[in-house]
Structures are given as C-alpha cells and as structure tokens.
XYZ file of C-alpha atoms in Angstrom:
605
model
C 74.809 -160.427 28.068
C 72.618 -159.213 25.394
C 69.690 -159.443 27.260
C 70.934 -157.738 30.490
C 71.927 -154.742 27.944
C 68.386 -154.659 26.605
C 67.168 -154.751 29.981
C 69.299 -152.465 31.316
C 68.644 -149.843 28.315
C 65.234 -150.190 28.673
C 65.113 -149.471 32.682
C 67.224 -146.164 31.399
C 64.386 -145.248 28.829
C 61.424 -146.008 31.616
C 63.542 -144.136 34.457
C 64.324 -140.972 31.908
C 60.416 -141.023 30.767
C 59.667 -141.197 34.089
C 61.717 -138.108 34.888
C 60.576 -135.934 32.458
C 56.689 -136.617 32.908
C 57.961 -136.018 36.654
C 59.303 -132.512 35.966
C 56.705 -131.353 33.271
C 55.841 -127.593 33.878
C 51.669 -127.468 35.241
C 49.505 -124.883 35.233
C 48.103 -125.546 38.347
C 48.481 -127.813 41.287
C 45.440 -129.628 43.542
C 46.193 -130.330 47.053
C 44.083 -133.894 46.490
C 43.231 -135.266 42.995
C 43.475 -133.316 39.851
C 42.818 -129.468 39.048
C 39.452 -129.293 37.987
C 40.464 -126.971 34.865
C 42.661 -127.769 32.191
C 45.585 -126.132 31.097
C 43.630 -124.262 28.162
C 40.729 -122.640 30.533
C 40.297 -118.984 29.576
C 38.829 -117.892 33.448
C 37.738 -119.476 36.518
C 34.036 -120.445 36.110
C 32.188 -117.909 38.826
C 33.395 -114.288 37.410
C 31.638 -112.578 33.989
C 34.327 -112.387 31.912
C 32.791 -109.424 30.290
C 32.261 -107.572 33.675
C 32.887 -103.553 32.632
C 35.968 -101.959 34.433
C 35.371 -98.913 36.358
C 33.246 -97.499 38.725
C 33.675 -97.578 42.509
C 32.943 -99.199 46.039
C 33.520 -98.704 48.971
C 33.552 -101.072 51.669
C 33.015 -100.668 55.584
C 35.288 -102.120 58.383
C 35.311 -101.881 62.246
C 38.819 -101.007 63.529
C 41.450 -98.423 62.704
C 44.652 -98.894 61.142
C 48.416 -97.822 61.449
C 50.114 -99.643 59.084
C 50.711 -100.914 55.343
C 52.991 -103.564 55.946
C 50.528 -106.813 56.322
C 53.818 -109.366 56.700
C 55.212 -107.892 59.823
C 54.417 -108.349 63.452
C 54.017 -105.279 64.562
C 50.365 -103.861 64.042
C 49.714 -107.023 62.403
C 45.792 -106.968 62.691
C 45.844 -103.365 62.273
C 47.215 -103.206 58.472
C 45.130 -101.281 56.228
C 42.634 -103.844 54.631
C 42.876 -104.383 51.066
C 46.977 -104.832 50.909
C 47.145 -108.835 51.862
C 43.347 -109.419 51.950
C 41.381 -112.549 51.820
C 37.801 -110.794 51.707
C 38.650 -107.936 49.932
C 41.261 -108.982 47.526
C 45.008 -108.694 47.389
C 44.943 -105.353 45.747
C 48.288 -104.194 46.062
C 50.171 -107.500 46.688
C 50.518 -110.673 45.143
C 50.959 -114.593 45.532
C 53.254 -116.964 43.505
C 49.576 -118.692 42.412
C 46.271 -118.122 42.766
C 43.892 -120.154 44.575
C 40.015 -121.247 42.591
C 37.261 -120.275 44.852
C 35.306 -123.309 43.206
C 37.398 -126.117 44.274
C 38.635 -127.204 47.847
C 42.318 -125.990 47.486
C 43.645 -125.733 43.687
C 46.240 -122.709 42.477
C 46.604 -121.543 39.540
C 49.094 -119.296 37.631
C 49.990 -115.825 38.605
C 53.349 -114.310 39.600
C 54.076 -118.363 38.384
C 53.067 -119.371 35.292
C 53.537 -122.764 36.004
C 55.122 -125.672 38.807
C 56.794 -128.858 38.733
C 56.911 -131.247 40.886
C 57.173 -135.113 41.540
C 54.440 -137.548 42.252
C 55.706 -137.845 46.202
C 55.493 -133.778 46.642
C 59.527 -134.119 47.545
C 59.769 -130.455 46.113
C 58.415 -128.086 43.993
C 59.539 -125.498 41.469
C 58.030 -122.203 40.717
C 58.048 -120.747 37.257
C 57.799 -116.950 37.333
C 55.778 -115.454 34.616
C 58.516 -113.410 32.573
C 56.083 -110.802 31.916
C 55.451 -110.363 35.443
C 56.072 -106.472 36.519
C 56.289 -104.381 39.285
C 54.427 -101.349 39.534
C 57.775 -99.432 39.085
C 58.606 -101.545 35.931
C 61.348 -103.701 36.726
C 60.528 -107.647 36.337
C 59.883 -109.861 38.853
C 62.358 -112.383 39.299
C 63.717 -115.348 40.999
C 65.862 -113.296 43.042
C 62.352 -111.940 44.439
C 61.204 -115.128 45.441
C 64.328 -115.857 47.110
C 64.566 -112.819 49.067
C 61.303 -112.876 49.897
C 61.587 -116.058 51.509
C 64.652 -115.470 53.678
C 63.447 -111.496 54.711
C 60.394 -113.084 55.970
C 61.862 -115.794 57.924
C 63.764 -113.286 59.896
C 61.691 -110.395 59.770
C 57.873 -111.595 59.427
C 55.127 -113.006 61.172
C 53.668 -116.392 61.647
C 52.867 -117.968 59.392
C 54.739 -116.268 56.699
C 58.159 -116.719 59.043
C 57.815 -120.207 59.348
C 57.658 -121.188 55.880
C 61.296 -122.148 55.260
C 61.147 -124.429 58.701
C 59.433 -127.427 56.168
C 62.438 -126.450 52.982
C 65.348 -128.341 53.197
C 66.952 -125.948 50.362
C 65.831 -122.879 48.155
C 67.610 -122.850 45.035
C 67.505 -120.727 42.156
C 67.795 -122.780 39.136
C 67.276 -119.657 36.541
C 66.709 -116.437 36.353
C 62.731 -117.053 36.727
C 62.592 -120.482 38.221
C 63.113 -121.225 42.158
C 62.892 -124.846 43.723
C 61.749 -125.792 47.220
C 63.645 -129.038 48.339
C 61.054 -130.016 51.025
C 61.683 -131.971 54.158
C 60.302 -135.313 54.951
C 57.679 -133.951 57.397
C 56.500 -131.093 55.083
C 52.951 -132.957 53.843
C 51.478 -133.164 50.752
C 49.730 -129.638 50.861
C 52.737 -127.995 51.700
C 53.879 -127.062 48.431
C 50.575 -125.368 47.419
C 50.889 -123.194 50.986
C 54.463 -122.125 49.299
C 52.702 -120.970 46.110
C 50.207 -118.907 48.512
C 53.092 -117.219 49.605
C 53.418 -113.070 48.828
C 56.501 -111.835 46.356
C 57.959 -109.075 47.548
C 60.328 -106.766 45.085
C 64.071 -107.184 46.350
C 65.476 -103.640 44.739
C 62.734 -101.929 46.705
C 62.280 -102.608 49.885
C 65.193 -101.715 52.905
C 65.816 -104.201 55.056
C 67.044 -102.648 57.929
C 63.385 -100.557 58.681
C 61.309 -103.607 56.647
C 60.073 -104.519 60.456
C 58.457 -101.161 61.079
C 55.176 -99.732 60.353
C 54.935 -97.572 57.599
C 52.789 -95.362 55.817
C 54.698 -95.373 52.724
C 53.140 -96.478 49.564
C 55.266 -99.486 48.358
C 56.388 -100.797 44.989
C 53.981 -103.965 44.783
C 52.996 -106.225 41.655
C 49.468 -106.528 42.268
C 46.199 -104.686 40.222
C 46.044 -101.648 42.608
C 48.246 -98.599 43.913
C 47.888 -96.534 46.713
C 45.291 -93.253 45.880
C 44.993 -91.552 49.159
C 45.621 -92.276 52.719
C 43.867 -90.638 56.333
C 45.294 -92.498 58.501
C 43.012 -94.519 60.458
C 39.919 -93.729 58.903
C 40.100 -94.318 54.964
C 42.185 -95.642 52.293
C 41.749 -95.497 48.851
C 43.351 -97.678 46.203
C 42.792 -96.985 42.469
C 43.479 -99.992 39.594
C 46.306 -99.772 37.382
C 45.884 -99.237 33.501
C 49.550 -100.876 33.777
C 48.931 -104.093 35.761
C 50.757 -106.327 34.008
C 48.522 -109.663 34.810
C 44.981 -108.161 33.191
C 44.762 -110.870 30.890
C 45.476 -113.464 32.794
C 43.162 -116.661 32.880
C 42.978 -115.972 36.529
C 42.345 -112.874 36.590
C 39.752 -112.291 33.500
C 36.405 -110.832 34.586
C 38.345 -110.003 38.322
C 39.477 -106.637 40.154
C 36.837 -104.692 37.592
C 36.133 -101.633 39.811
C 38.432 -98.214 38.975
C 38.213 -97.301 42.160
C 37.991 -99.355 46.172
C 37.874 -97.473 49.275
C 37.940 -98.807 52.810
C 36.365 -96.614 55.619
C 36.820 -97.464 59.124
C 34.638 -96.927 62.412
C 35.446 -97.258 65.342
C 31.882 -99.224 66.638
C 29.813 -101.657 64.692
C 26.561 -99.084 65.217
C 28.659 -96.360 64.138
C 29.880 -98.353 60.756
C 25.397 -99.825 60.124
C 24.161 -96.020 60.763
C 26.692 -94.799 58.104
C 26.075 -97.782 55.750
C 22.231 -96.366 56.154
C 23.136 -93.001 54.806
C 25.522 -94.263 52.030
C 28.808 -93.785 53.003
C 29.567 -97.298 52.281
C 28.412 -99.726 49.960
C 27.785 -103.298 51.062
C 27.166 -104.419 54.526
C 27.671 -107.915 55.530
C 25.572 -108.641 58.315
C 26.037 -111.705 60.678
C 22.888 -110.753 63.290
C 20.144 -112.584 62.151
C 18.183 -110.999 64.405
C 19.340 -107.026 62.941
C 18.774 -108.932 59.292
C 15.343 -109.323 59.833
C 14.484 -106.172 62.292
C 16.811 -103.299 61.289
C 16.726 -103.208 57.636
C 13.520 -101.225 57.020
C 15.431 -97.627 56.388
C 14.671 -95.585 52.829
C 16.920 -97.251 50.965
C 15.757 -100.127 51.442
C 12.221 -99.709 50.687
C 12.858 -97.719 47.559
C 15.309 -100.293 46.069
C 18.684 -98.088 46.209
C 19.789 -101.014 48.706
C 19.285 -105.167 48.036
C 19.610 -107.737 50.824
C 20.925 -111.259 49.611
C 21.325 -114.168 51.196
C 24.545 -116.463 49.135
C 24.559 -119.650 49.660
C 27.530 -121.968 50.121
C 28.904 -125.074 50.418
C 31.335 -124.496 53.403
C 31.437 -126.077 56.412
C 30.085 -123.414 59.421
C 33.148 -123.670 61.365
C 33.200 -123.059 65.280
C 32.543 -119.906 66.785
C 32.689 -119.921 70.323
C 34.238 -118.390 73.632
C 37.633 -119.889 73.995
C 39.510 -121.030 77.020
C 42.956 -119.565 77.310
C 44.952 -122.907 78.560
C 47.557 -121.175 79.458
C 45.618 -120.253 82.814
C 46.160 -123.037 85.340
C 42.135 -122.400 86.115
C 41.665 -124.129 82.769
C 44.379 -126.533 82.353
C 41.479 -129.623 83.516
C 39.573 -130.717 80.436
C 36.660 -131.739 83.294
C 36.662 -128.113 84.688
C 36.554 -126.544 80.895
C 33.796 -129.077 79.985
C 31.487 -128.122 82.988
C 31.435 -124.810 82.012
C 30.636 -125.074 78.648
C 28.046 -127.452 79.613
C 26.103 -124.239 81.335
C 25.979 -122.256 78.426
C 22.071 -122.255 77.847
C 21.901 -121.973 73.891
C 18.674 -123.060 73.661
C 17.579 -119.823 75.936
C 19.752 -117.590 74.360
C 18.900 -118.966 70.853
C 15.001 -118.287 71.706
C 15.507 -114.843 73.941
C 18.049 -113.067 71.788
C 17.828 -114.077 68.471
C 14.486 -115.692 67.494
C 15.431 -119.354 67.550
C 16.821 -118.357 63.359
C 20.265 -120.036 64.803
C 21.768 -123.904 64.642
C 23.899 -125.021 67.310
C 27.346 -125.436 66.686
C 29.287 -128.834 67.206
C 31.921 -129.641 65.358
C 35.017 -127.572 64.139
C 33.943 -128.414 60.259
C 29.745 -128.375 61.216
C 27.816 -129.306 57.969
C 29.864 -130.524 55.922
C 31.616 -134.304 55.074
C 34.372 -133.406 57.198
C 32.121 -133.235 60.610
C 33.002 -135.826 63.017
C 29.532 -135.000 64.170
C 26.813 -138.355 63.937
C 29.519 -140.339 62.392
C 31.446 -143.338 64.305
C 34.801 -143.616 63.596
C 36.365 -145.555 60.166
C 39.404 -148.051 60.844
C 41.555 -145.319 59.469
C 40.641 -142.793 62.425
C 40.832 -145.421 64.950
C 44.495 -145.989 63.111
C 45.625 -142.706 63.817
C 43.922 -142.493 67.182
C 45.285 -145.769 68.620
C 48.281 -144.070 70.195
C 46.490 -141.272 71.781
C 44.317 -143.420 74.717
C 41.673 -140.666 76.376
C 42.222 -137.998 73.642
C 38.839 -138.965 72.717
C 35.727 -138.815 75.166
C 33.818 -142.391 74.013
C 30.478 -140.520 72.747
C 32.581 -138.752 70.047
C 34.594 -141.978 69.123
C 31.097 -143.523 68.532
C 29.153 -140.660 66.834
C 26.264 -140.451 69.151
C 28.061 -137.048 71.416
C 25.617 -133.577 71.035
C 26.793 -130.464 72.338
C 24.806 -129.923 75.572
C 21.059 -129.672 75.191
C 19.044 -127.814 77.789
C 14.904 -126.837 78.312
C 15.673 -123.650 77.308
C 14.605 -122.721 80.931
C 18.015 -120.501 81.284
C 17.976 -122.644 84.876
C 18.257 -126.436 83.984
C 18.648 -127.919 86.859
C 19.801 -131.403 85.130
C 22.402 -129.433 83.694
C 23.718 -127.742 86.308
C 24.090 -130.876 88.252
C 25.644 -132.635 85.691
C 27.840 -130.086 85.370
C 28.782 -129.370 89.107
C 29.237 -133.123 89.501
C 32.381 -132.287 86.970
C 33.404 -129.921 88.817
C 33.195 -131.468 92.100
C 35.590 -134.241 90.256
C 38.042 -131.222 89.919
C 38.358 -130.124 93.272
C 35.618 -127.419 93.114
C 32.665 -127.008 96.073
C 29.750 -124.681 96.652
C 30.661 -122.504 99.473
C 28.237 -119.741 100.884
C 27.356 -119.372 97.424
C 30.105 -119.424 95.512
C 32.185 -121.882 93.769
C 35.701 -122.531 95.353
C 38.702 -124.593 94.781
C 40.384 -127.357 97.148
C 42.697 -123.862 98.525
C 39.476 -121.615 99.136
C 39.847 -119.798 96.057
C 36.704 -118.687 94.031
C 36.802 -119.706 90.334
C 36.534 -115.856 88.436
C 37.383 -114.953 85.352
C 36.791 -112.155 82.812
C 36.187 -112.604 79.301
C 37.041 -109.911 76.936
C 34.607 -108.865 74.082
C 35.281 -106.771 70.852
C 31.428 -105.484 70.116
C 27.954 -104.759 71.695
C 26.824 -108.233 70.239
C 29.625 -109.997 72.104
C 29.012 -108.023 75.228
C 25.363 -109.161 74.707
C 25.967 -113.184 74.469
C 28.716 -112.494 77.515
C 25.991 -111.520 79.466
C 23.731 -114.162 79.023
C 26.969 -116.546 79.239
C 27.468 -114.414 82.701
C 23.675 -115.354 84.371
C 24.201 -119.051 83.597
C 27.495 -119.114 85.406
C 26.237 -117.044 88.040
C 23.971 -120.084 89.171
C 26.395 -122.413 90.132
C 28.838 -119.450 91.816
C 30.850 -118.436 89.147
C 32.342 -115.012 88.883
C 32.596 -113.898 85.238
C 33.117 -110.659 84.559
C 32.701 -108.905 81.102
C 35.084 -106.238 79.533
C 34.534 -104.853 76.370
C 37.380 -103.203 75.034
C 38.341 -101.143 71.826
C 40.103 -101.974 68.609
C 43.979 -101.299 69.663
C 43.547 -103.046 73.268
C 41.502 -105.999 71.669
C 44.311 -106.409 69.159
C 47.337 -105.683 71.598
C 45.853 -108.169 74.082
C 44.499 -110.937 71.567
C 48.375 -111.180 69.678
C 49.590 -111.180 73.432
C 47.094 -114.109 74.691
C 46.525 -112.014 77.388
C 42.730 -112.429 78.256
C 41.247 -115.665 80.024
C 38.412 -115.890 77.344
C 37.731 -114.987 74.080
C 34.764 -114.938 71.593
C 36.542 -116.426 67.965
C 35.273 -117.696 64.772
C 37.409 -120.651 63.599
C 36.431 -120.631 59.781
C 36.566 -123.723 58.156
C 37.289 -125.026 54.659
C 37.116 -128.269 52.771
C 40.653 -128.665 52.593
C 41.655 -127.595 56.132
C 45.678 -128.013 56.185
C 48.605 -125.792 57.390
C 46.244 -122.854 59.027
C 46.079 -125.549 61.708
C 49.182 -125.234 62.793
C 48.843 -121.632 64.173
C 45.669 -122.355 65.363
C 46.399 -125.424 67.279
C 49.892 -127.008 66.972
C 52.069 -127.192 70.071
C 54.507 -124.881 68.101
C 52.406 -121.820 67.794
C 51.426 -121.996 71.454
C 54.034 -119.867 72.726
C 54.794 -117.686 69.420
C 53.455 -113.824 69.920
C 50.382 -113.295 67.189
C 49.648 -116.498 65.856
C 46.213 -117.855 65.970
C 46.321 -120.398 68.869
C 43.741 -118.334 71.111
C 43.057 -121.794 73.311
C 46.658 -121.927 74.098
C 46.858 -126.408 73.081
C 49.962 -127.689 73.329
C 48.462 -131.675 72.796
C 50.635 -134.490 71.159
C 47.031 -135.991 70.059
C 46.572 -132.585 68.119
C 49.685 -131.983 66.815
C 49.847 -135.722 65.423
C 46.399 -135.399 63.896
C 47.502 -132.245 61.955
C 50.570 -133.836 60.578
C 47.557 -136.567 59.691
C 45.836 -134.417 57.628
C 49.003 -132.996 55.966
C 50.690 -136.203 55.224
C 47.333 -137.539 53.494
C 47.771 -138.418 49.463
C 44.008 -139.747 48.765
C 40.628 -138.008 49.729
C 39.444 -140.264 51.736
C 42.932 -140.484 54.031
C 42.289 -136.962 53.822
C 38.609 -137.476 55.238
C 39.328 -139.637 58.097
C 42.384 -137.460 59.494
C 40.206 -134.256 59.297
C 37.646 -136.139 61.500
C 39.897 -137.748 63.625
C 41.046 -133.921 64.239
C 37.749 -132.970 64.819
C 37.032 -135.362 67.479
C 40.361 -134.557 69.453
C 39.412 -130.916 69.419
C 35.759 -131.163 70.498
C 36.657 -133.769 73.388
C 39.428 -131.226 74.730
C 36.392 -128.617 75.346
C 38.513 -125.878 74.198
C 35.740 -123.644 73.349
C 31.986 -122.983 74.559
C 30.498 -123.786 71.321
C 27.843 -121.210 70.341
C 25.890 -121.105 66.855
C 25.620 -120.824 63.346
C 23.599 -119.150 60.513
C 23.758 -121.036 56.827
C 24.602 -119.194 53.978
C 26.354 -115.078 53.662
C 24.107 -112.435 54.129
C 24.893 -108.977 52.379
C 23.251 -105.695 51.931
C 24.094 -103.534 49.019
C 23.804 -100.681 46.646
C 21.524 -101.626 43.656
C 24.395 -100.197 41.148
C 26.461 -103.484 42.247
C 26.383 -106.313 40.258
C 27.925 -110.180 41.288
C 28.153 -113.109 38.501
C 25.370 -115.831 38.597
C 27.192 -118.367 39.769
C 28.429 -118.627 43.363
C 31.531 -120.671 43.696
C 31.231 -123.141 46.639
C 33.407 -120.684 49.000
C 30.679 -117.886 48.551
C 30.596 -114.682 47.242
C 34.105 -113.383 45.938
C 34.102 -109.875 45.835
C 37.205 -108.924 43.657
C 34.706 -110.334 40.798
C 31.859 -107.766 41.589
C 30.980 -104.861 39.285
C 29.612 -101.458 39.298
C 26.650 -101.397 36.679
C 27.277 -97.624 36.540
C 30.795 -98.413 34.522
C 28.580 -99.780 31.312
C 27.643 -96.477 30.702
C-alpha cells in the first residue's frame, strides 16, 4: 500500500512538473529546433542598433492603388504598399510576433510578449504585451485578437480567412492572453503562422463596411501613421514619436527613417527613368542584362547613386510561365510537358540576356531543400509510396535536368522529342499546324504584366511556332492584370514562386486542392492533386529537420513531374541601386537585405 502511495505521489509530482515546464511563457517559438536567441537578446543580429532616426526614402513601385485595407478581397493586390508589407515593412499594421530574418522561420515578441505551448504543438497561447497601444491610445487586448480572428474569417481573404479552419477553439483565458486549441491536422508550423497573423483594434473598426475599400486612415498599432494620400500615385507615412514598441528587442535599430513614401508608375520604364532623375530612392533591379547596360546615367558616375549586389542564402525559387489547369487544353501532364520542353533557354539565355542567367529546376533551386541531383531517402519514398506515377522515374532517381537544347532556337532533337509527346496526346501536324483528335488547333494566349515579360513571351512564341502552335501575347495593365490574375482567368501566366527554407502553410494557397477554386489565392496552375496536397500536410506534420527535409523534397519532385510551369531562370544574389545618403548594417541576414533596418546618413547630422 505504501509503496503504491509513493508511486502514485510521485507520478503526480512528474505529471505536475511536466505541466508547468509544458505551459512556461517563451519568448519566441522555432518552427524546427530551438530559437537561435535567448530570452535575454537585446536585438536581432543584422540591424545597427545605433542606426539614427530620421531622414527619408522613398521607394518606387509599378501599379496603382485604391485601397488601404490589405486583409480584404476586394482590391487585394492593389492596397497601398507599406500597410501589410513584406518588402517594405508593416508600417502601419502589426503581427502577434515577429519573424528573425536570420533564421529559417523563428518569431519573436511583439503585439505578444510571449507563447506557451506543449511539446506536441496541440495549442498555443498568445501573451499580449500589456503595454501594447494603439495609435489612438487605448490598449490592445485579448478581445482584439479574438475579434480579429472571427472578422477575418468572415470578412477577409485567403489566407487570413482560413486561419480558424485548423482551431478547434479560441478562448480568452485573460484579459491579455488568448489560446488556440488546434486540430489534429493543423501541423507543427501552424501555430507560428497564427502568431504571423495581423491584430486589428475591435473599438475601431465597423463591421458592417470592414469589406470595402477605403481611403480612410485607420487606427493601427504599428510604427507609422498615415501623412498624405494621392490616390494612386503616392502615399506617405511618417513614424510615430508615440509607437509604443520602440524599445522592443525586435524592433531596436528597425523602422529608423522619419519619413517613407511610396510612388507609383504606371510602366516599369516610366518608374527606372524617374529613379534616374531622383524621384525615388532605391531601385531593385532583376534584368541582368539593364544591370550591366543601363546604369551609366550622372548619378551614377558621380557617386550620388551605388549599385550592390546582397548576397543570400535563399533558395532561387521557380519563376516560370504557368499552365492554368483549369483549361481542359492543359489538363494532360504529357501535353504540358511537351511544351515546356520547347522553351529554348539556352537561346534566349545567350540572345537576350548575355548567358549572366542559371536555369531554373526545382521549386527550392540552390539550396538543401532541391530535389534537384539528389535520389530519393527511404523517408521520401515513405511518403511517396501511395502516390504510384506522381513521380516521373528521372526525378525519383536524381539524374532529371530541365530540358537542355544547342541553343540553336530550332533543335530539332527537341522538337521531336517533344511532338512525340504530343502525338501520345492526341495531337498531329496538319497543313502546318498542330491539331487535336477533333480538328481543333492547340492556341492559347498568355498574358504578361511588363515589356520584359512581353519580351521572353515572344521568344517563348517563335519556339512554339515551329511545331504549329498558336500563342498569342497580351500585355495588359495593372487593374486588368490584377482583376484577371485573382480571377484565374488567363491560360498562362509568367509567376515567381519565392522560396524559403522553411516552406510551410504558403503552400496551401499556392498548391493545395482547397485553394484551387477560392477567388485570389495564389494557386495560378489551378492543382487540385491528392499527391500534392498529401506532401504539404508532409511538410507540415514534420517535428525533426530532417523529416522536414525529405517532405520538402518529396514536394518538390511531385511539383516538377506535374510540369506545371515552363521553368525559366535565375540570377544569385539581390541587386539594388541607391542613393549614397542610405546606409544598410554589415551584416546580411540569410533572407537578404531587410529594408525596415536601413538608414538615412543625412539623420546623424
């Protein structure tokens, strides 16, 4: 008896321990191992804490805008940049954490001070900071995170409408705490996308006109206000002398300048001639071709302007034209992989850009995470197993290369190859032009956003010519591209798929079965794959790096043996142009350049 109470007492002391180590409030959360700073850290390790506050830039965009509401659906890729901004900064709004540009996915405290959660990821809680403010005054609270949550779900877009679909419950358990009760399928990166989530204040904001688009400055949390508006043209924000997070360990040597503008143009040679005469003040260029040929104006050559070139350590991504499945002309795998066969890199890499670019491959191209020259581990033939044919037997293996060509911009290897693929599919040369098993010709149109996409088009547009294809080319302006891109109506597309190291929920509206059908999420391609959505839930479920590994290249294969996209190229490292009285830290976090931690020199003064 005596020893079944000793035993029995001591189970209670290990399962009470247990508990409380279990629920002990964090400062930050990793999506895979541990946070690589410690709970004492005074800032994140790529920003000069001593950076001077003040000064001004002003940045350039391509676009217009008619809206400054970034969580709605309407005008969704036409909010003014700067409000919810991944380049620029969240200026005006605000997440529950704050994600380190130096690690693969870790958040740390912001509008939370600090989370709890259990070793299994069953839920988390957020602590709000209780000297979190808005810009009106009033504290942010639970109730904010709460409210937040449920407006969204009915009145937002993907993905911020979706986010209660993997919560089981939502409870407030204080006045500054919430918990997230999580469902069995939600993964183990889940709760960190939950932290990433925006606050929005619930005594501000009326819920009956929250789905419109608005010009109306709004009460926000973050380091900036609202200065001055022109619609679609320029918007001005200037920092707060009130913002309650300054000191922050997060936010220490971050959001120095006084003053960020955003100027719009409405064509990319409008927005590099005006960057030539000053009206803007850094200009990130992705022609490598312009880098090396068009930068020879004044400023330049007298020093008012620097060119860098940042190095990272990201994988490329894929940037390609995409195939809108959704078009019965595409739904055969065989008919998309013949025509992305054709695409003659190695003639457009030599005739259009001066051979500066790489090929692209793989969906995470440089980078660990690359299924690219790599047979598969046990684990990815695991997850594979139940998935026969997802997987063309050159990518299983490791030895599969995007198609390689003599640079001729006629290969005549190719083009057989690539008819014989077609022939497979039911198409046939007749009088010239390619035809289906009913007489029809295959034509389609791909729609472009620039001059430099019109350009590649056109090359894309000879090759196909050769073998009978009909592709037209339609460039088209901001408000059309936008309309047309949230309405997948187009039957290609030229998109950039960036990539991270810790790839994870952004998958799901890029690729999921779920998002296929759902106005304005990210699935351009239009997959709808049980192999896909399977290999996602992979990568989500996994609790070790390497787990994590193997399900991000067992992704990768699936996607680049589906021929989704006419891979095109890549250019390592960021390339930037900018005024001399800029300043960036030394160190460059392994995401790149962050620009929130730039500084005018001017402001030392």
């Amino acid at each position: 008896m005596l020893l079944r109470i000793l035993t029995a007492t001591l189970l209670a002391f290990c399962t009470a321990a247990g508990s409380a180590l279990a629920n002990d409030k964090k400062h930050a959360i990793a999506s895979h191992g541990e946070p690589a700073l410690g709970p004492d850290y005074q800032h994140f390790p790529y920003v000069n804490p001593d950076a001077p506050k003040g000064g001004h830039i002003a940045y350039g965009v391509n676009g217009t805008f008619d809206n400054l509401n970034p969580f709605i659906l309407k005008s969704m890729r036409t909010t003014a940049r700067g409000m919810w901004d991944p380049q620029f900064g969240n200026l005006t709004y605000e997440s529950l954490m704050q994600r380190s540009r130096d690690e693969p996915f870790t958040l740390y405290g912001l509008l939370a001070e600090s989370v709890e959660f259990d070793e299994e990821r069953t839920y988390i809680q957020f602590n709000i900071n209780p000297l979190a403010r808005w810009s009106d005054g009033e504290p942010v609270t639970a109730d904010d995170v709460v409210f937040t949550f449920n407006l969204l779900e009915e009145k937002g877009r993907p993905p911020f409408s979706n986010r209660l679909d993997k919560v089981a419950d939502m409870e407030k358990t204080g006045p500054l705490s919430v918990r997230f009760t999580l469902t069995e399928d939600a993964g183990h990166e889940f709760p960190l996308v939950l932290g990433l989530n925006p606050v929005l204040p619930k005594h501000a904001i009326d819920v009956d006109t929250f789905d419109q688009t608005t010009f109306e400055p709004p009460v926000t949390s973050g380091p900036y206000r609202i200065k001055e508006i022109q619609p679609g043209e320029k918007i001005v924000y200037e920092r707060r002398d009130d913002y309650w997070g300054a000191d922050l360990p997060a936010k220490r040597g971050v959001d120095n300048f006084g003053e960020i503008s955003v100027e719009y143009f409405l064509s990319g040679s409008a927005q590099f001639e005006a960057f030539k005469k000053g009206v803007y003040d850094i200009h990130f260029e992705g022609n490598p071709t312009s880098w090396q040929r068009a930068y020879n104006f004044p400023a330049i050559e007298n020093g008012q302007v620097k060119k860098t070139i940042f190095e990272n350590e990201l994988p490329a991504g894929m940037h390609g034209f995409v195939f809108n499945t959704r078009r019965d002309k595409f739904s055969d795998v065989r008919v998309r992989q013949a025509l992305a066969m054709l695409f003659d890199f190695e003639w457009v890499n030599r005739s259009l850009f001066d051979d500066v670019y790489e090929r692209t491959e793989s969906y995470f191209q440089n980078s660990e995470l690359s299924s690219i020259g790599r047979p598969a581990d046990e684990r990815e033939k695991a997850l594979l197993e139940p998935f026969p044919g997802a997987v063309e037997k050159s990518v299983m293996n490791g030895t599969y290369h995007a198609t390689r060509t003599d640079g001729s911009g006629r290969d005549r290897n190719v083009q057989r190859a690539a008819l014989r693929l077609l022939n497979e599919a039911g198409y046939t040369i007749n009088n010239g032009k390619l035809i289906d098993d009913k007489g029809q010709p295959l034509t389609f149109e791909v729609m472009t956003q620039n001059e430099g996409q019109e350009k590649v088009a056109l090359a894309y547009q000879r090759n196909l010519a050769l073998l009978g294809i009909d592709m037209s080319v339609r460039t088209v302006d901001d408000s059309q591209y936008q309309r047309r891109s949230q309405n997948y109506d187009y039957d290609l597309i030229i998109k950039a798929y960036s990539a991270s190291l810790s790839p994870g929920s952004e998958q799901v509206w890029r690729w999921d079965s779920r998002s296929r059908d759902v106005p304005g999420t990210f699935n351009y391609a239009g997959t709808a794959e049980p192999a896909i959505d399977a290999m996602i839930q992979a990568l989500l479920d996994a609790r070790s790096r390497e787990e994590f590994v193997s399900a991000v290249r067992a992704f990768d294969r699936v996607l680049i043996s589906g021929h989704y996209v006419v891979p095109l190229y890549f250019l390592p490292g960021q390339r930037a142009a900018y005024r001399s009285y800029l300043e960036h830290p030394e160190v460059t976090p392994i995401y790149g350049y962050v620009l929130p931690t730039w500084w005018d020199k001017r402001a030392e003064n």
